[in-house]
Amino acid sequence: MKLSISEPFRAAMGWLHTWLGVALAAILFAVFWTGTLTVFDKEIDQWMKPELRIAAAPNAPVDAAVLPRIAALDLAPASTVWVSPPRERIPAIRLLYDDAAGNSHEEMIHPATGEVLDLTDSHAGSEFFFRFHFMLHMPGNIGIYLVGLAAMGMMVLIVSGIVIHRKLIQDFFTFRPERQARRALLDFHNLTSLVALPFHFIIPFSGLLILASTYFPWSMAVPFGGDAAGLRAEQMGWGVRRIEPAGVAAPLVPSLDRPIRQATAIWAQREGGDVSTPDWAAIFNAKDARSYVVVERYFADKRVAIGPDHIAFDPRSAAVIGQFAPKPVQSATNWIEGLHWIQFDHWPLRWLYFIAGLAGCAMIASGLLYWIEARIRKNRRAQRHVVAVRAISIGSVTGIILATCVFFTMNRLLPHDLMLAGAHRHDLEIWAFFTSWLFSFIHAAARGEAAWAEQCRMIAALAVGAALLNWVTTQDFPAQMIATGVWSVAIMDAVLIGAGVMAWMTARRLMTRQQQRAHGAGTQEQPAE
Amino acid sequence: MTTVIDLASLALALAFALAGSSVLMLSQSRNWRKVTGRVDSAPSRARLGWLLVGLAFVPTAWHDGIGFALLLWPLMFAAAAFCVAIVLAFRPRVFRRLALIFIPATN
C-alpha cells in the first residue's frame, strides 16, 4: 500500500496518538475490561447467584409456574405485570410488578416448580459490570459523557495509529518477543490492534450510536417538533397500546403461553424460519375487566439486529388488538446497535467477542507499557511524570483485574443475607471492588515497577481462590454442574483457574526480567537503561 | 445432527481463515525467510491467501445468515491471524510443510 504521508503530519499524529493514548488509557481499559466481562454477564450472574444454577429450558411454558404467583399478588387493578419467559442464558422466569402500595418488585421464579427464588443479593454481571461499562458507577450522566468522550478518543487513536504505522502490511504478522522489551511491546501493540481493527472501530462507534439519544436528545426529536415522546412513539411504538381500565374487577388472564405462541406464529409467518423468543409478555390492567396481554420482543436471540416488536392480544377472545413493528429504515442502525448489545444466542460468536475484547485490553496495556519502556530507554524512568504514569498504568490494568477478583471472592465469602450498618450485601461487594482498586493504585505508587509482578501474584491467588471458594461454599463442582446442564459455572471456574495460572506465569517472567535489569544496571552492559 | 452441522460449518470457516492467514503470512518475504531459512524473496501468493480468507465467509453466511456472518468472519480472521503471528514467533517451523508446497513454483 503506497500512502504518501508527509513526515510533519506523521509526527503530529504520533504526538496525538502518544498523549491522547496516555490520557485515555485508564478509562478505556476500564470500559474494555468491564465490556469484555459483560459479554458473559448472565453467566457471571449464575456464578454469583447460585440459586440461578438451573438447567436452561428456553421457550418452556410459563403458565403453571407464574400465573398462581401473579394471582396471589396484592396488585392495583390497573397495574402492569411483566413476565419474561426463560431463555437460553436466563434459566428462570423474571417477574416485574408494582404492588398496591406502589413499590416496584422484581422476582425470579423457578420455571419448573414455580418457587420464588431467594437470590443472593449481588449486582453481579448484568447489573454491576454492565452498568460500569457505560456509566463508570458515577452519578447521573457524568459517566455516560466520559465514556462517550473516551469512545470518540478511541476512534481518533485508531485513525492516528494507522497513520503513524510505517509498515502496516509488512508488519501485519510481526511479533518478535526475542527482541528488546520496547520493540516486542510495540509489535504486540500493533498485532493486537491490527488483527481486530474492524472490531476496535465498530465497538466504540456502535456504543456511541446506542447512547446517541442521551448525547443529543434534541437532535433526534427535531423531526417531531422537539417532542421526545413523539420520537419514542415512532421508534418504539409507545402510546399505541394503552387501553384505559374499565374500573371493574375481574379475574386474571387465563394464559400467557397462548399469546406467546400466537405472537411467535405471527412473527414466523412474517420472517420465516427460526423465530426469536419474546422478551416479555406483559399483562396490562392486570386485575381489571379490560385486561390485555402484550407480547414484546426487543432483544432478538436468533438474529443480530435488535428492535421493538410487539403484538397486543385480547386474552379472552385471543384476537390481535394492536401491532407494532420497526420501520425498515431502522434496520441498519438496529443491526449496528445489536452487534454491541450481543443479546443473541451464538456461543462461538460470543467467545470471539470475549477474545477480541481481551485483545483490546492487551492493546491498551501494551500501548501503555511501550510508552513507559520508551522513557526508560531515554533514561527518564525517574522523572516525576513517568513515575506517575507507571503507577496509574499499574492501577488501571492489573488493578482493575485485581478488583474484579476481589469482587468474585467477596461474593463467595459474604453470608447470604448480610446487612452491615445499613448497607446491602450488593453494596458491600461493590465497596470491596472499589477499595481494592484504590489499594492497587496506592500499592503501585509505593512499590514502583515491582508492583506489576506483585499485583499479578495477588490476581493469581485471588482468581484460583475464587474458584475454590465456589466449590467450598456451594459444592457445585464442575463435573456436577456439567451433569446438571449448567455449563456456565463450570466454565467460569475453569477460566478463573486458567487466568490465575497465566497471572502467576506473568509474575514469574516479570520478576526474572527485573532481576536481570537490576543486575544489568550495575554493569556497563546496558548503558541505555 | 444440528450440532454436527454447527460444528462442521464453524470448523470449515476456521480452517479457511487459518489457511488463508498462513498463506498471506508466507507471501511476505521476511516471514518466508524465517520459515524456510532461504534467502530468496517469497513467491507471490497473496491472492490465494485472500481467496482462502474470503472463502471462510461462505460456510458462515450459509449456516448463520449474512447478519451473523458479517460479525463472525472478521472476528475469525482476527483470531486466525493472531494465532498465525504467535506460532510464527515461537514455532516458525510449523509452517515449513505449507511453505514447501510453494517452492517448486518459484524454481
XYZ file of C-alpha atoms in Angstrom:
636
model
C 0.000 0.000 0.000
C 1.505 3.317 -1.069
C 0.355 6.175 1.057
C 2.086 9.486 0.817
C 2.103 10.744 4.361
C 4.330 13.729 4.976
C 6.731 13.457 7.887
C 5.434 16.510 9.768
C 1.916 15.092 9.552
C 3.113 11.698 10.752
C 4.958 13.347 13.627
C 1.874 15.331 14.584
C -0.256 12.179 14.530
C 2.422 10.422 16.572
C 2.253 13.123 19.219
C -1.551 12.901 19.231
C -1.525 9.109 19.476
C 1.002 9.142 22.308
C -0.608 11.721 24.536
C -4.262 11.033 23.823
C -3.453 7.363 24.424
C -1.808 8.013 27.768
C -4.627 10.343 28.798
C -7.440 7.942 27.900
C -5.801 4.566 28.581
C -7.088 4.233 32.144
C -10.727 4.900 31.278
C -10.533 2.922 28.013
C -9.073 -0.093 29.786
C -11.823 0.033 32.426
C -14.511 0.221 29.727
C -12.931 -2.551 27.613
C -12.386 -4.781 30.642
C -15.920 -4.468 32.015
C -17.314 -4.735 28.486
C -15.409 -7.970 27.967
C -16.815 -9.319 31.238
C -20.319 -8.188 30.256
C -20.121 -10.451 27.185
C -20.723 -13.208 29.754
C -22.830 -11.171 32.217
C -25.638 -13.722 32.556
C -23.097 -16.480 33.153
C -21.400 -14.341 35.830
C -24.875 -13.875 37.362
C -25.262 -17.638 37.614
C -21.875 -17.907 39.280
C -22.525 -15.084 41.762
C -26.164 -16.022 42.458
C -26.031 -19.804 42.865
C -29.855 -20.006 43.089
C -29.891 -19.376 39.309
C -27.904 -22.536 38.571
C -30.828 -24.183 36.831
C -30.550 -26.080 33.540
C -31.754 -23.841 30.709
C -35.114 -24.703 29.146
C -35.664 -21.998 26.530
C -39.277 -21.420 25.465
C -40.630 -23.594 28.291
C -44.287 -22.826 29.150
C -44.720 -20.306 31.951
C -48.408 -20.510 32.943
C -48.148 -23.229 35.598
C -45.197 -21.556 37.321
C -46.086 -17.882 37.119
C -49.902 -17.420 36.987
C -50.560 -18.710 40.558
C -47.867 -16.328 41.792
C -49.421 -13.324 39.975
C -52.907 -14.258 41.230
C -51.593 -14.213 44.806
C -50.038 -10.734 44.451
C -51.618 -7.663 46.017
C -51.954 -5.512 42.888
C -53.748 -2.313 41.992
C -56.439 -3.197 39.402
C -54.851 -1.071 36.681
C -51.280 -2.210 37.288
C -48.987 -3.839 34.738
C -47.214 -7.136 35.349
C -44.210 -8.092 33.225
C -43.198 -11.708 32.683
C -40.030 -12.736 30.858
C -40.032 -16.383 29.756
C -36.880 -18.456 30.329
C -34.178 -18.081 27.682
C -31.047 -19.982 26.893
C -28.897 -17.698 29.071
C -31.538 -16.804 31.702
C -32.952 -20.071 33.029
C -35.553 -18.582 35.409
C -38.791 -16.675 34.727
C -38.450 -12.977 35.505
C -41.449 -11.196 37.024
C -41.744 -7.410 37.466
C -44.665 -5.654 39.152
C -45.690 -2.720 41.333
C -47.675 -3.688 44.432
C -50.842 -1.849 45.566
C -48.673 0.497 47.681
C -46.729 1.481 44.563
C -43.437 -0.306 45.365
C -41.621 -1.983 42.482
C -40.621 -5.627 42.795
C -38.524 -7.998 40.762
C -38.693 -11.748 41.286
C -37.047 -14.726 39.643
C -39.268 -17.794 39.511
C -38.171 -21.387 39.063
C -39.700 -22.446 35.711
C -40.439 -25.998 36.877
C -41.577 -25.557 40.495
C -42.977 -22.008 40.478
C -40.942 -21.278 43.586
C -39.815 -17.656 44.044
C -36.015 -17.897 44.175
C -34.358 -16.397 47.237
C -31.468 -14.875 45.264
C -28.105 -13.933 46.706
C -28.120 -10.141 46.889
C -25.471 -9.258 44.319
C -25.304 -6.858 41.396
C -23.072 -9.397 39.661
C -22.538 -9.159 35.906
C -25.753 -7.889 34.384
C -26.088 -5.012 36.836
C -22.635 -4.065 38.130
C -20.275 -4.831 35.224
C -22.912 -3.922 32.651
C -23.642 -0.517 34.175
C -19.999 0.199 34.906
C -19.213 -0.437 31.237
C -21.057 2.733 30.163
C -21.683 4.671 33.407
C -18.437 4.034 35.344
C -20.546 3.775 38.522
C -20.884 7.561 38.546
C -23.989 9.564 39.429
C -26.277 10.941 36.721
C -24.915 11.146 33.226
C -21.303 12.030 34.143
C -20.036 8.522 33.435
C -22.014 8.297 30.203
C -20.403 11.509 28.946
C -16.923 10.398 29.988
C -17.348 7.042 28.245
C -18.653 8.860 25.158
C -15.582 11.098 25.058
C -13.342 8.064 25.537
C -15.124 6.264 22.680
C -14.569 9.248 20.385
C -10.953 9.311 21.521
C -10.645 5.607 20.764
C -11.658 6.223 17.154
C -9.147 9.097 16.908
C -6.486 6.769 18.339
C -7.236 4.124 15.723
C -7.004 6.556 12.812
C -3.850 8.236 14.131
C -2.379 4.809 14.892
C -2.880 3.745 11.277
C -1.236 6.942 10.039
C 1.896 6.569 12.189
C 2.372 2.849 11.454
C 5.112 2.788 8.811
C 4.800 -0.801 7.625
C 1.184 -1.623 8.170
C 1.051 -4.520 5.716
C 4.618 -5.843 6.022
C 4.380 -5.974 9.813
C 0.885 -7.434 9.964
C 2.024 -10.826 11.305
C 5.096 -9.495 13.084
C 5.726 -10.300 16.726
C 9.333 -10.572 17.903
C 9.324 -11.495 21.586
C 13.057 -12.196 21.436
C 13.839 -8.542 20.711
C 14.281 -5.891 23.409
C 11.208 -5.184 25.509
C 10.368 -1.921 23.796
C 10.331 -3.445 20.294
C 8.450 -6.562 21.417
C 5.819 -4.416 23.120
C 5.340 -2.265 20.039
C 4.971 -5.426 17.928
C 2.382 -6.783 20.323
C 0.540 -3.450 20.425
C 0.430 -3.382 16.610
C -0.587 -7.025 16.341
C -3.496 -6.821 18.816
C -4.642 -3.546 17.225
C -4.393 -4.598 13.593
C -5.871 -8.106 13.600
C -9.045 -6.895 15.324
C -9.074 -3.417 13.762
C -12.692 -3.520 12.486
C -13.840 -4.711 15.917
C -11.897 -1.990 17.748
C -13.539 0.592 15.500
C -17.137 -0.661 15.347
C -17.368 -1.204 19.116
C -16.889 2.464 20.163
C -18.905 3.549 17.116
C -21.899 1.340 17.931
C -21.624 2.264 21.603
C -21.929 5.943 20.692
C -24.871 5.118 18.444
C -26.678 3.343 21.294
C -26.231 6.368 23.548
C -26.832 8.945 20.790
C -30.220 9.938 22.178
C -28.554 10.668 25.544
C -25.814 12.744 23.933
C -28.091 14.599 21.522
C -31.609 14.384 22.919
C -32.834 17.407 20.970
C -31.418 16.486 17.565
C -33.448 13.323 17.235
C -36.631 14.972 18.432
C -36.401 17.785 15.850
C -38.491 15.974 13.196
C -41.200 15.566 15.870
C -41.337 19.264 16.641
C -38.915 18.777 19.533
C -41.259 16.321 21.228
C -39.202 13.398 22.593
C -42.362 11.456 23.415
C -43.385 11.621 19.767
C -39.983 10.299 18.777
C -40.278 7.363 21.167
C -43.797 6.562 19.991
C -42.495 6.412 16.425
C -39.400 4.373 17.316
C -40.740 2.094 19.992
C -44.466 2.092 19.402
C -45.090 3.609 22.832
C -48.503 5.057 23.258
C -50.183 2.810 20.695
C -51.219 0.160 23.162
C -52.651 1.924 26.191
C -56.246 0.867 26.874
C -57.939 2.550 29.815
C -59.177 0.238 32.606
C -62.927 -0.343 32.944
C -62.828 0.056 36.708
C -64.494 -3.339 37.172
C -62.521 -6.050 38.969
C -62.038 -9.274 37.057
C -60.006 -12.487 37.395
C -56.521 -12.794 35.964
C -55.962 -13.598 32.284
C -56.282 -17.346 31.649
C -52.960 -17.823 29.878
C -49.698 -16.178 28.853
C -48.445 -19.176 26.894
C -51.237 -18.854 24.352
C -50.483 -15.225 23.359
C -46.753 -16.071 23.337
C -47.444 -18.953 20.925
C -49.695 -16.753 18.800
C -47.126 -13.963 18.597
C -44.396 -16.448 17.707
C -46.596 -17.841 14.920
C -47.265 -14.334 13.550
C -43.539 -13.496 13.600
C -42.706 -16.847 11.987
C -45.102 -16.071 9.159
C -43.547 -12.637 8.697
C -39.894 -13.697 8.959
C -39.883 -17.382 8.114
C -37.735 -19.973 9.860
C -36.273 -19.599 13.331
C -38.131 -17.017 15.360
C -36.623 -15.189 18.310
C -38.116 -15.683 21.760
C -40.149 -12.761 23.114
C -38.512 -10.768 25.914
C -41.724 -10.022 27.720
C -45.350 -10.957 27.990
C -46.978 -8.073 29.843
C -50.423 -8.058 31.408
C -51.909 -4.557 31.356
C -54.807 -3.616 33.680
C -53.927 -6.885 35.383
C -56.964 -7.224 37.645
C -59.445 -5.244 35.583
C -62.159 -6.407 33.187
C -60.303 -4.680 30.340
C -57.023 -6.504 30.885
C -54.955 -7.347 27.834
C -51.640 -9.014 27.056
C -48.787 -7.517 25.030
C -46.046 -9.821 23.785
C -42.828 -7.905 23.211
C -39.550 -8.604 21.569
C -36.663 -6.177 21.621
C -33.501 -8.234 22.035
C -33.883 -10.974 19.486
C -31.939 -14.153 20.172
C -31.918 -15.591 16.638
C -30.572 -12.548 14.819
C -28.106 -9.718 15.417
C -30.459 -6.780 14.857
C -32.452 -5.544 17.824
C -35.627 -3.539 17.593
C -39.026 -3.216 19.172
C -41.717 -5.543 18.001
C -44.941 -6.114 19.860
C -48.397 -7.545 19.470
C -51.334 -6.869 21.809
C -53.943 -9.568 22.408
C -57.360 -9.694 23.949
C -56.672 -12.550 26.367
C -60.219 -13.896 26.306
C -61.016 -13.954 22.588
C -57.326 -14.326 21.593
C -57.883 -11.592 18.972
C -54.992 -9.341 17.942
C -55.904 -5.808 19.063
C -52.690 -3.967 18.141
C -49.334 -4.475 16.458
C -46.094 -2.585 16.135
C -43.038 -3.461 14.073
C -39.935 -1.307 13.490
C -39.703 0.632 10.247
C -37.349 -0.778 7.581
C -35.349 2.473 7.679
C -34.104 1.439 11.125
C -32.734 -1.937 10.078
C -29.109 -0.778 9.571
C -28.882 1.006 12.917
C -30.722 -1.897 14.556
C -28.035 -4.268 13.286
C -25.184 -1.980 14.410
C -26.722 -1.498 17.856
C -27.483 -5.215 18.073
C -23.863 -6.140 17.443
C -22.944 -4.128 20.539
C -25.763 -5.464 22.750
C -24.830 -9.115 21.973
C -28.155 -10.471 23.191
C -28.306 -13.213 20.558
C -27.633 -16.886 21.236
C -24.468 -17.759 19.361
C -21.812 -19.310 21.566
C -18.877 -19.322 19.084
C -19.511 -15.667 18.234
C -19.872 -14.803 21.931
C -16.456 -16.361 22.623
C -14.950 -14.469 19.684
C -16.289 -11.243 21.201
C -14.699 -12.191 24.526
C -11.351 -12.911 22.854
C -11.495 -9.717 20.786
C -12.334 -7.789 23.969
C -9.283 -9.266 25.686
C -7.245 -8.313 22.595
C -8.491 -4.746 23.104
C -7.361 -4.843 26.739
C -3.978 -6.223 25.635
C -3.736 -3.466 23.024
C -4.279 -0.730 25.620
C -1.976 -2.320 28.197
C 0.858 -2.900 25.717
C 0.481 0.665 24.453
C 0.962 1.965 27.997
C 3.894 -0.367 28.617
C 5.514 0.790 25.396
C 5.181 4.408 26.485
C 6.913 3.598 29.770
C 9.655 1.488 28.145
C 10.374 4.243 25.623
C 11.001 6.649 28.501
C 13.108 4.136 30.424
C 15.238 3.755 27.323
C 15.802 7.511 27.214
C 16.839 7.287 30.848
C 13.807 9.162 32.043
C 12.440 6.461 34.364
C 12.900 8.615 37.468
C 11.108 11.658 36.075
C 8.028 12.525 38.020
C 5.525 12.195 35.172
C 6.958 8.812 34.141
C 6.634 7.522 37.699
C 3.074 8.838 37.850
C 2.048 7.311 34.509
C 3.503 3.978 35.591
C 1.559 4.000 38.867
C -1.657 4.918 37.039
C -0.986 2.232 34.410
C -0.485 -0.456 37.030
C -3.642 0.574 38.866
C -5.739 0.734 35.729
C -4.500 -2.533 34.188
C -3.625 -5.082 36.871
C -5.537 -3.030 39.452
C -8.990 -3.420 37.902
C -8.341 -7.130 37.266
C -7.356 -7.477 40.909
C -10.510 -5.609 41.988
C -12.605 -7.936 39.806
C -11.085 -10.971 41.510
C -11.769 -9.414 44.929
C -15.385 -8.810 43.814
C -15.791 -12.521 42.963
C -14.048 -13.653 46.149
C -16.149 -11.389 48.381
C -19.277 -12.679 46.689
C -18.466 -16.200 47.869
C -17.370 -15.093 51.369
C -20.222 -12.788 52.434
C -23.197 -14.524 54.071
C -26.392 -14.803 52.021
C -28.489 -12.148 53.829
C -25.820 -9.867 55.217
C -26.671 -6.275 56.175
C -23.841 -4.232 57.627
C -24.505 -0.819 59.147
C -27.473 -0.322 56.838
C -25.504 -1.323 53.734
C -26.891 -4.017 51.500
C -24.846 -7.062 50.636
C -24.533 -5.957 46.996
C -23.127 -2.595 48.155
C -20.515 -4.353 50.277
C -19.378 -6.308 47.225
C -19.084 -3.094 45.214
C -17.216 -1.356 48.038
C -14.802 -4.272 48.128
C -14.277 -3.794 44.388
C -13.507 -0.081 44.683
C -11.473 -0.379 47.885
C -9.193 -2.979 46.349
C -8.950 -0.929 43.155
C -7.903 2.123 45.185
C -5.450 -0.086 47.069
C -3.892 -1.145 43.745
C -3.110 2.488 42.867
C -1.583 3.156 46.297
C 0.382 -0.069 46.100
C 1.607 0.865 42.630
C 2.696 4.315 43.796
C 4.513 2.845 46.782
C 6.181 -0.139 45.105
C 7.016 1.275 41.691
C 7.966 -1.191 38.984
C 7.810 -4.182 41.349
C 4.035 -3.608 41.673
C 3.374 -5.207 38.257
C 4.625 -8.610 39.369
C 3.232 -8.291 42.880
C -0.267 -7.494 41.634
C -0.070 -10.365 39.149
C 0.658 -12.690 42.076
C -2.319 -11.297 44.011
C -4.527 -11.830 40.935
C -3.281 -15.417 40.648
C -4.082 -16.190 44.275
C -7.484 -14.480 44.214
C -8.643 -15.980 40.892
C -7.811 -19.538 41.921
C -9.146 -18.782 45.399
C -12.483 -17.613 43.969
C -12.950 -20.896 42.092
C -12.024 -22.930 45.189
C -14.390 -20.844 47.340
C -17.172 -21.532 44.858
C -16.653 -25.265 45.356
C -16.426 -24.953 49.157
C -19.480 -22.724 49.586
C -21.842 -24.323 47.054
C -20.467 -27.862 46.496
C -21.094 -27.173 42.799
C -18.068 -28.941 41.378
C -17.549 -28.692 37.604
C -18.488 -32.330 36.980
C -21.807 -31.897 38.795
C -22.568 -28.631 37.041
C -21.960 -30.189 33.632
C -24.087 -33.192 34.582
C -26.988 -30.872 35.517
C -26.514 -28.883 32.313
C -25.187 -25.678 33.913
C -22.017 -25.328 31.854
C -21.587 -21.629 32.626
C -20.456 -22.210 36.220
C -18.011 -24.990 35.330
C -16.534 -22.867 32.531
C -16.237 -19.793 34.737
C -14.330 -21.877 37.309
C -12.036 -23.079 34.539
C -11.498 -19.531 33.234
C -10.705 -18.284 36.753
C -8.139 -21.047 37.288
C -6.665 -20.527 33.811
C -6.418 -16.777 34.429
C -4.767 -17.470 37.788
C -2.138 -19.713 36.207
C -1.462 -17.129 33.493
C -1.134 -14.338 36.066
C 1.311 -16.483 38.055
C 3.439 -17.187 34.991
C 3.416 -13.487 34.060
C 4.530 -12.586 37.573
C 7.437 -15.041 37.353
C 8.582 -13.699 33.999
C 8.341 -10.112 35.206
C 10.400 -10.889 38.276
C 13.107 -12.622 36.257
C 13.270 -9.599 33.976
C 13.511 -7.189 36.887
C 16.335 -9.193 38.413
C 18.163 -9.175 35.089
C 17.624 -5.458 34.844
C 18.834 -4.775 38.372
C 21.836 -6.943 37.615
C 22.473 -5.283 34.270
C 22.223 -1.786 35.713
C 25.321 -2.457 37.806
C 27.472 -3.349 34.797
C 28.178 -1.435 31.606
C 26.074 -3.965 29.634
C 23.030 -1.773 29.234
C 24.031 1.869 29.214
C 20.621 2.802 27.825
C 18.967 1.506 30.942
C -27.466 -33.588 13.950
C -27.780 -29.826 14.050
C -24.819 -29.718 16.440
C -22.722 -31.644 13.905
C -23.638 -29.169 11.168
C -22.973 -26.226 13.527
C -19.527 -27.551 14.330
C -18.733 -28.558 10.757
C -19.605 -25.116 9.359
C -17.591 -23.421 12.099
C -14.615 -25.739 11.638
C -14.675 -25.247 7.880
C -14.736 -21.457 8.214
C -11.939 -21.505 10.791
C -9.880 -23.814 8.580
C -10.239 -21.408 5.652
C -9.350 -18.437 7.848
C -6.278 -20.202 9.261
C -5.121 -21.476 5.879
C -5.664 -18.058 4.284
C -3.802 -16.243 7.078
C -0.909 -18.699 6.838
C -0.624 -18.227 3.072
C -0.787 -14.441 3.457
C 1.925 -14.610 6.098
C 4.156 -16.752 3.836
C 3.695 -14.346 0.936
C 5.760 -11.780 2.848
C 9.474 -12.164 2.265
C 10.664 -11.677 5.832
C 8.293 -14.351 7.129
C 9.099 -16.630 4.193
C 12.814 -16.438 5.006
C 12.166 -17.052 8.695
C 10.089 -20.163 7.967
C 12.152 -21.712 5.171
C 15.606 -20.433 6.016
C 16.039 -19.456 2.350
C 17.377 -16.125 1.184
C 15.152 -15.546 -1.870
C 12.005 -13.449 -1.740
C 8.624 -15.013 -1.126
C 6.596 -16.442 -4.004
C 3.643 -14.144 -4.577
C 0.690 -15.970 -3.093
C -1.191 -13.084 -1.524
C -4.144 -13.517 -3.881
C -4.537 -17.163 -2.915
C -4.384 -16.086 0.735
C -7.130 -13.504 0.320
C -9.211 -16.023 -1.632
C -8.972 -18.548 1.208
C -9.755 -15.902 3.816
C -12.710 -14.833 1.668
C -13.934 -18.410 1.391
C -14.296 -18.510 5.188
C -17.301 -16.234 4.677
C -19.193 -18.854 2.681
C -19.930 -21.507 5.344
C -20.817 -18.871 7.960
C -23.100 -16.967 5.590
C -24.767 -20.209 4.504
C -25.192 -21.559 8.009
C -25.684 -18.445 10.177
C -27.041 -15.910 7.688
C -25.479 -12.657 6.495
C -26.262 -10.792 9.718
C -24.108 -13.145 11.783
C -21.543 -13.824 9.064
C -20.626 -10.123 8.889
C -19.513 -10.421 12.528
C -18.176 -13.973 12.550
C -15.973 -13.522 9.516
C -13.812 -10.551 10.623
C -13.524 -11.939 14.147
C -12.492 -15.377 12.893
C -9.926 -13.771 10.631
C -8.663 -11.777 13.633
C -8.324 -14.917 15.750
C -6.664 -16.840 12.902
C -4.214 -14.042 12.066
C -3.316 -13.686 15.742
C -2.665 -17.433 16.053
C -0.528 -17.405 12.900
C 1.525 -14.480 14.247
C 2.063 -16.175 17.620
C 3.019 -19.539 16.083
C 5.336 -17.719 13.665
C 7.014 -16.010 16.622
C 7.595 -19.123 18.713
C 7.396 -22.138 16.352
C 8.033 -20.899 12.796
C 8.899 -24.435 11.613
C 5.235 -25.405 11.904
C 4.701 -23.591 8.578
C 7.527 -25.367 6.740
C 5.333 -28.000 5.206
C 2.993 -25.351 3.832
C 5.951 -23.349 2.540
C 7.392 -26.435 0.793
C 4.243 -26.669 -1.330
C 5.176 -23.335 -2.887
C 8.833 -23.968 -3.515
C 8.557 -25.760 -6.880
C 6.570 -22.828 -8.186
C 9.487 -20.479 -7.537
C 12.137 -22.603 -9.255
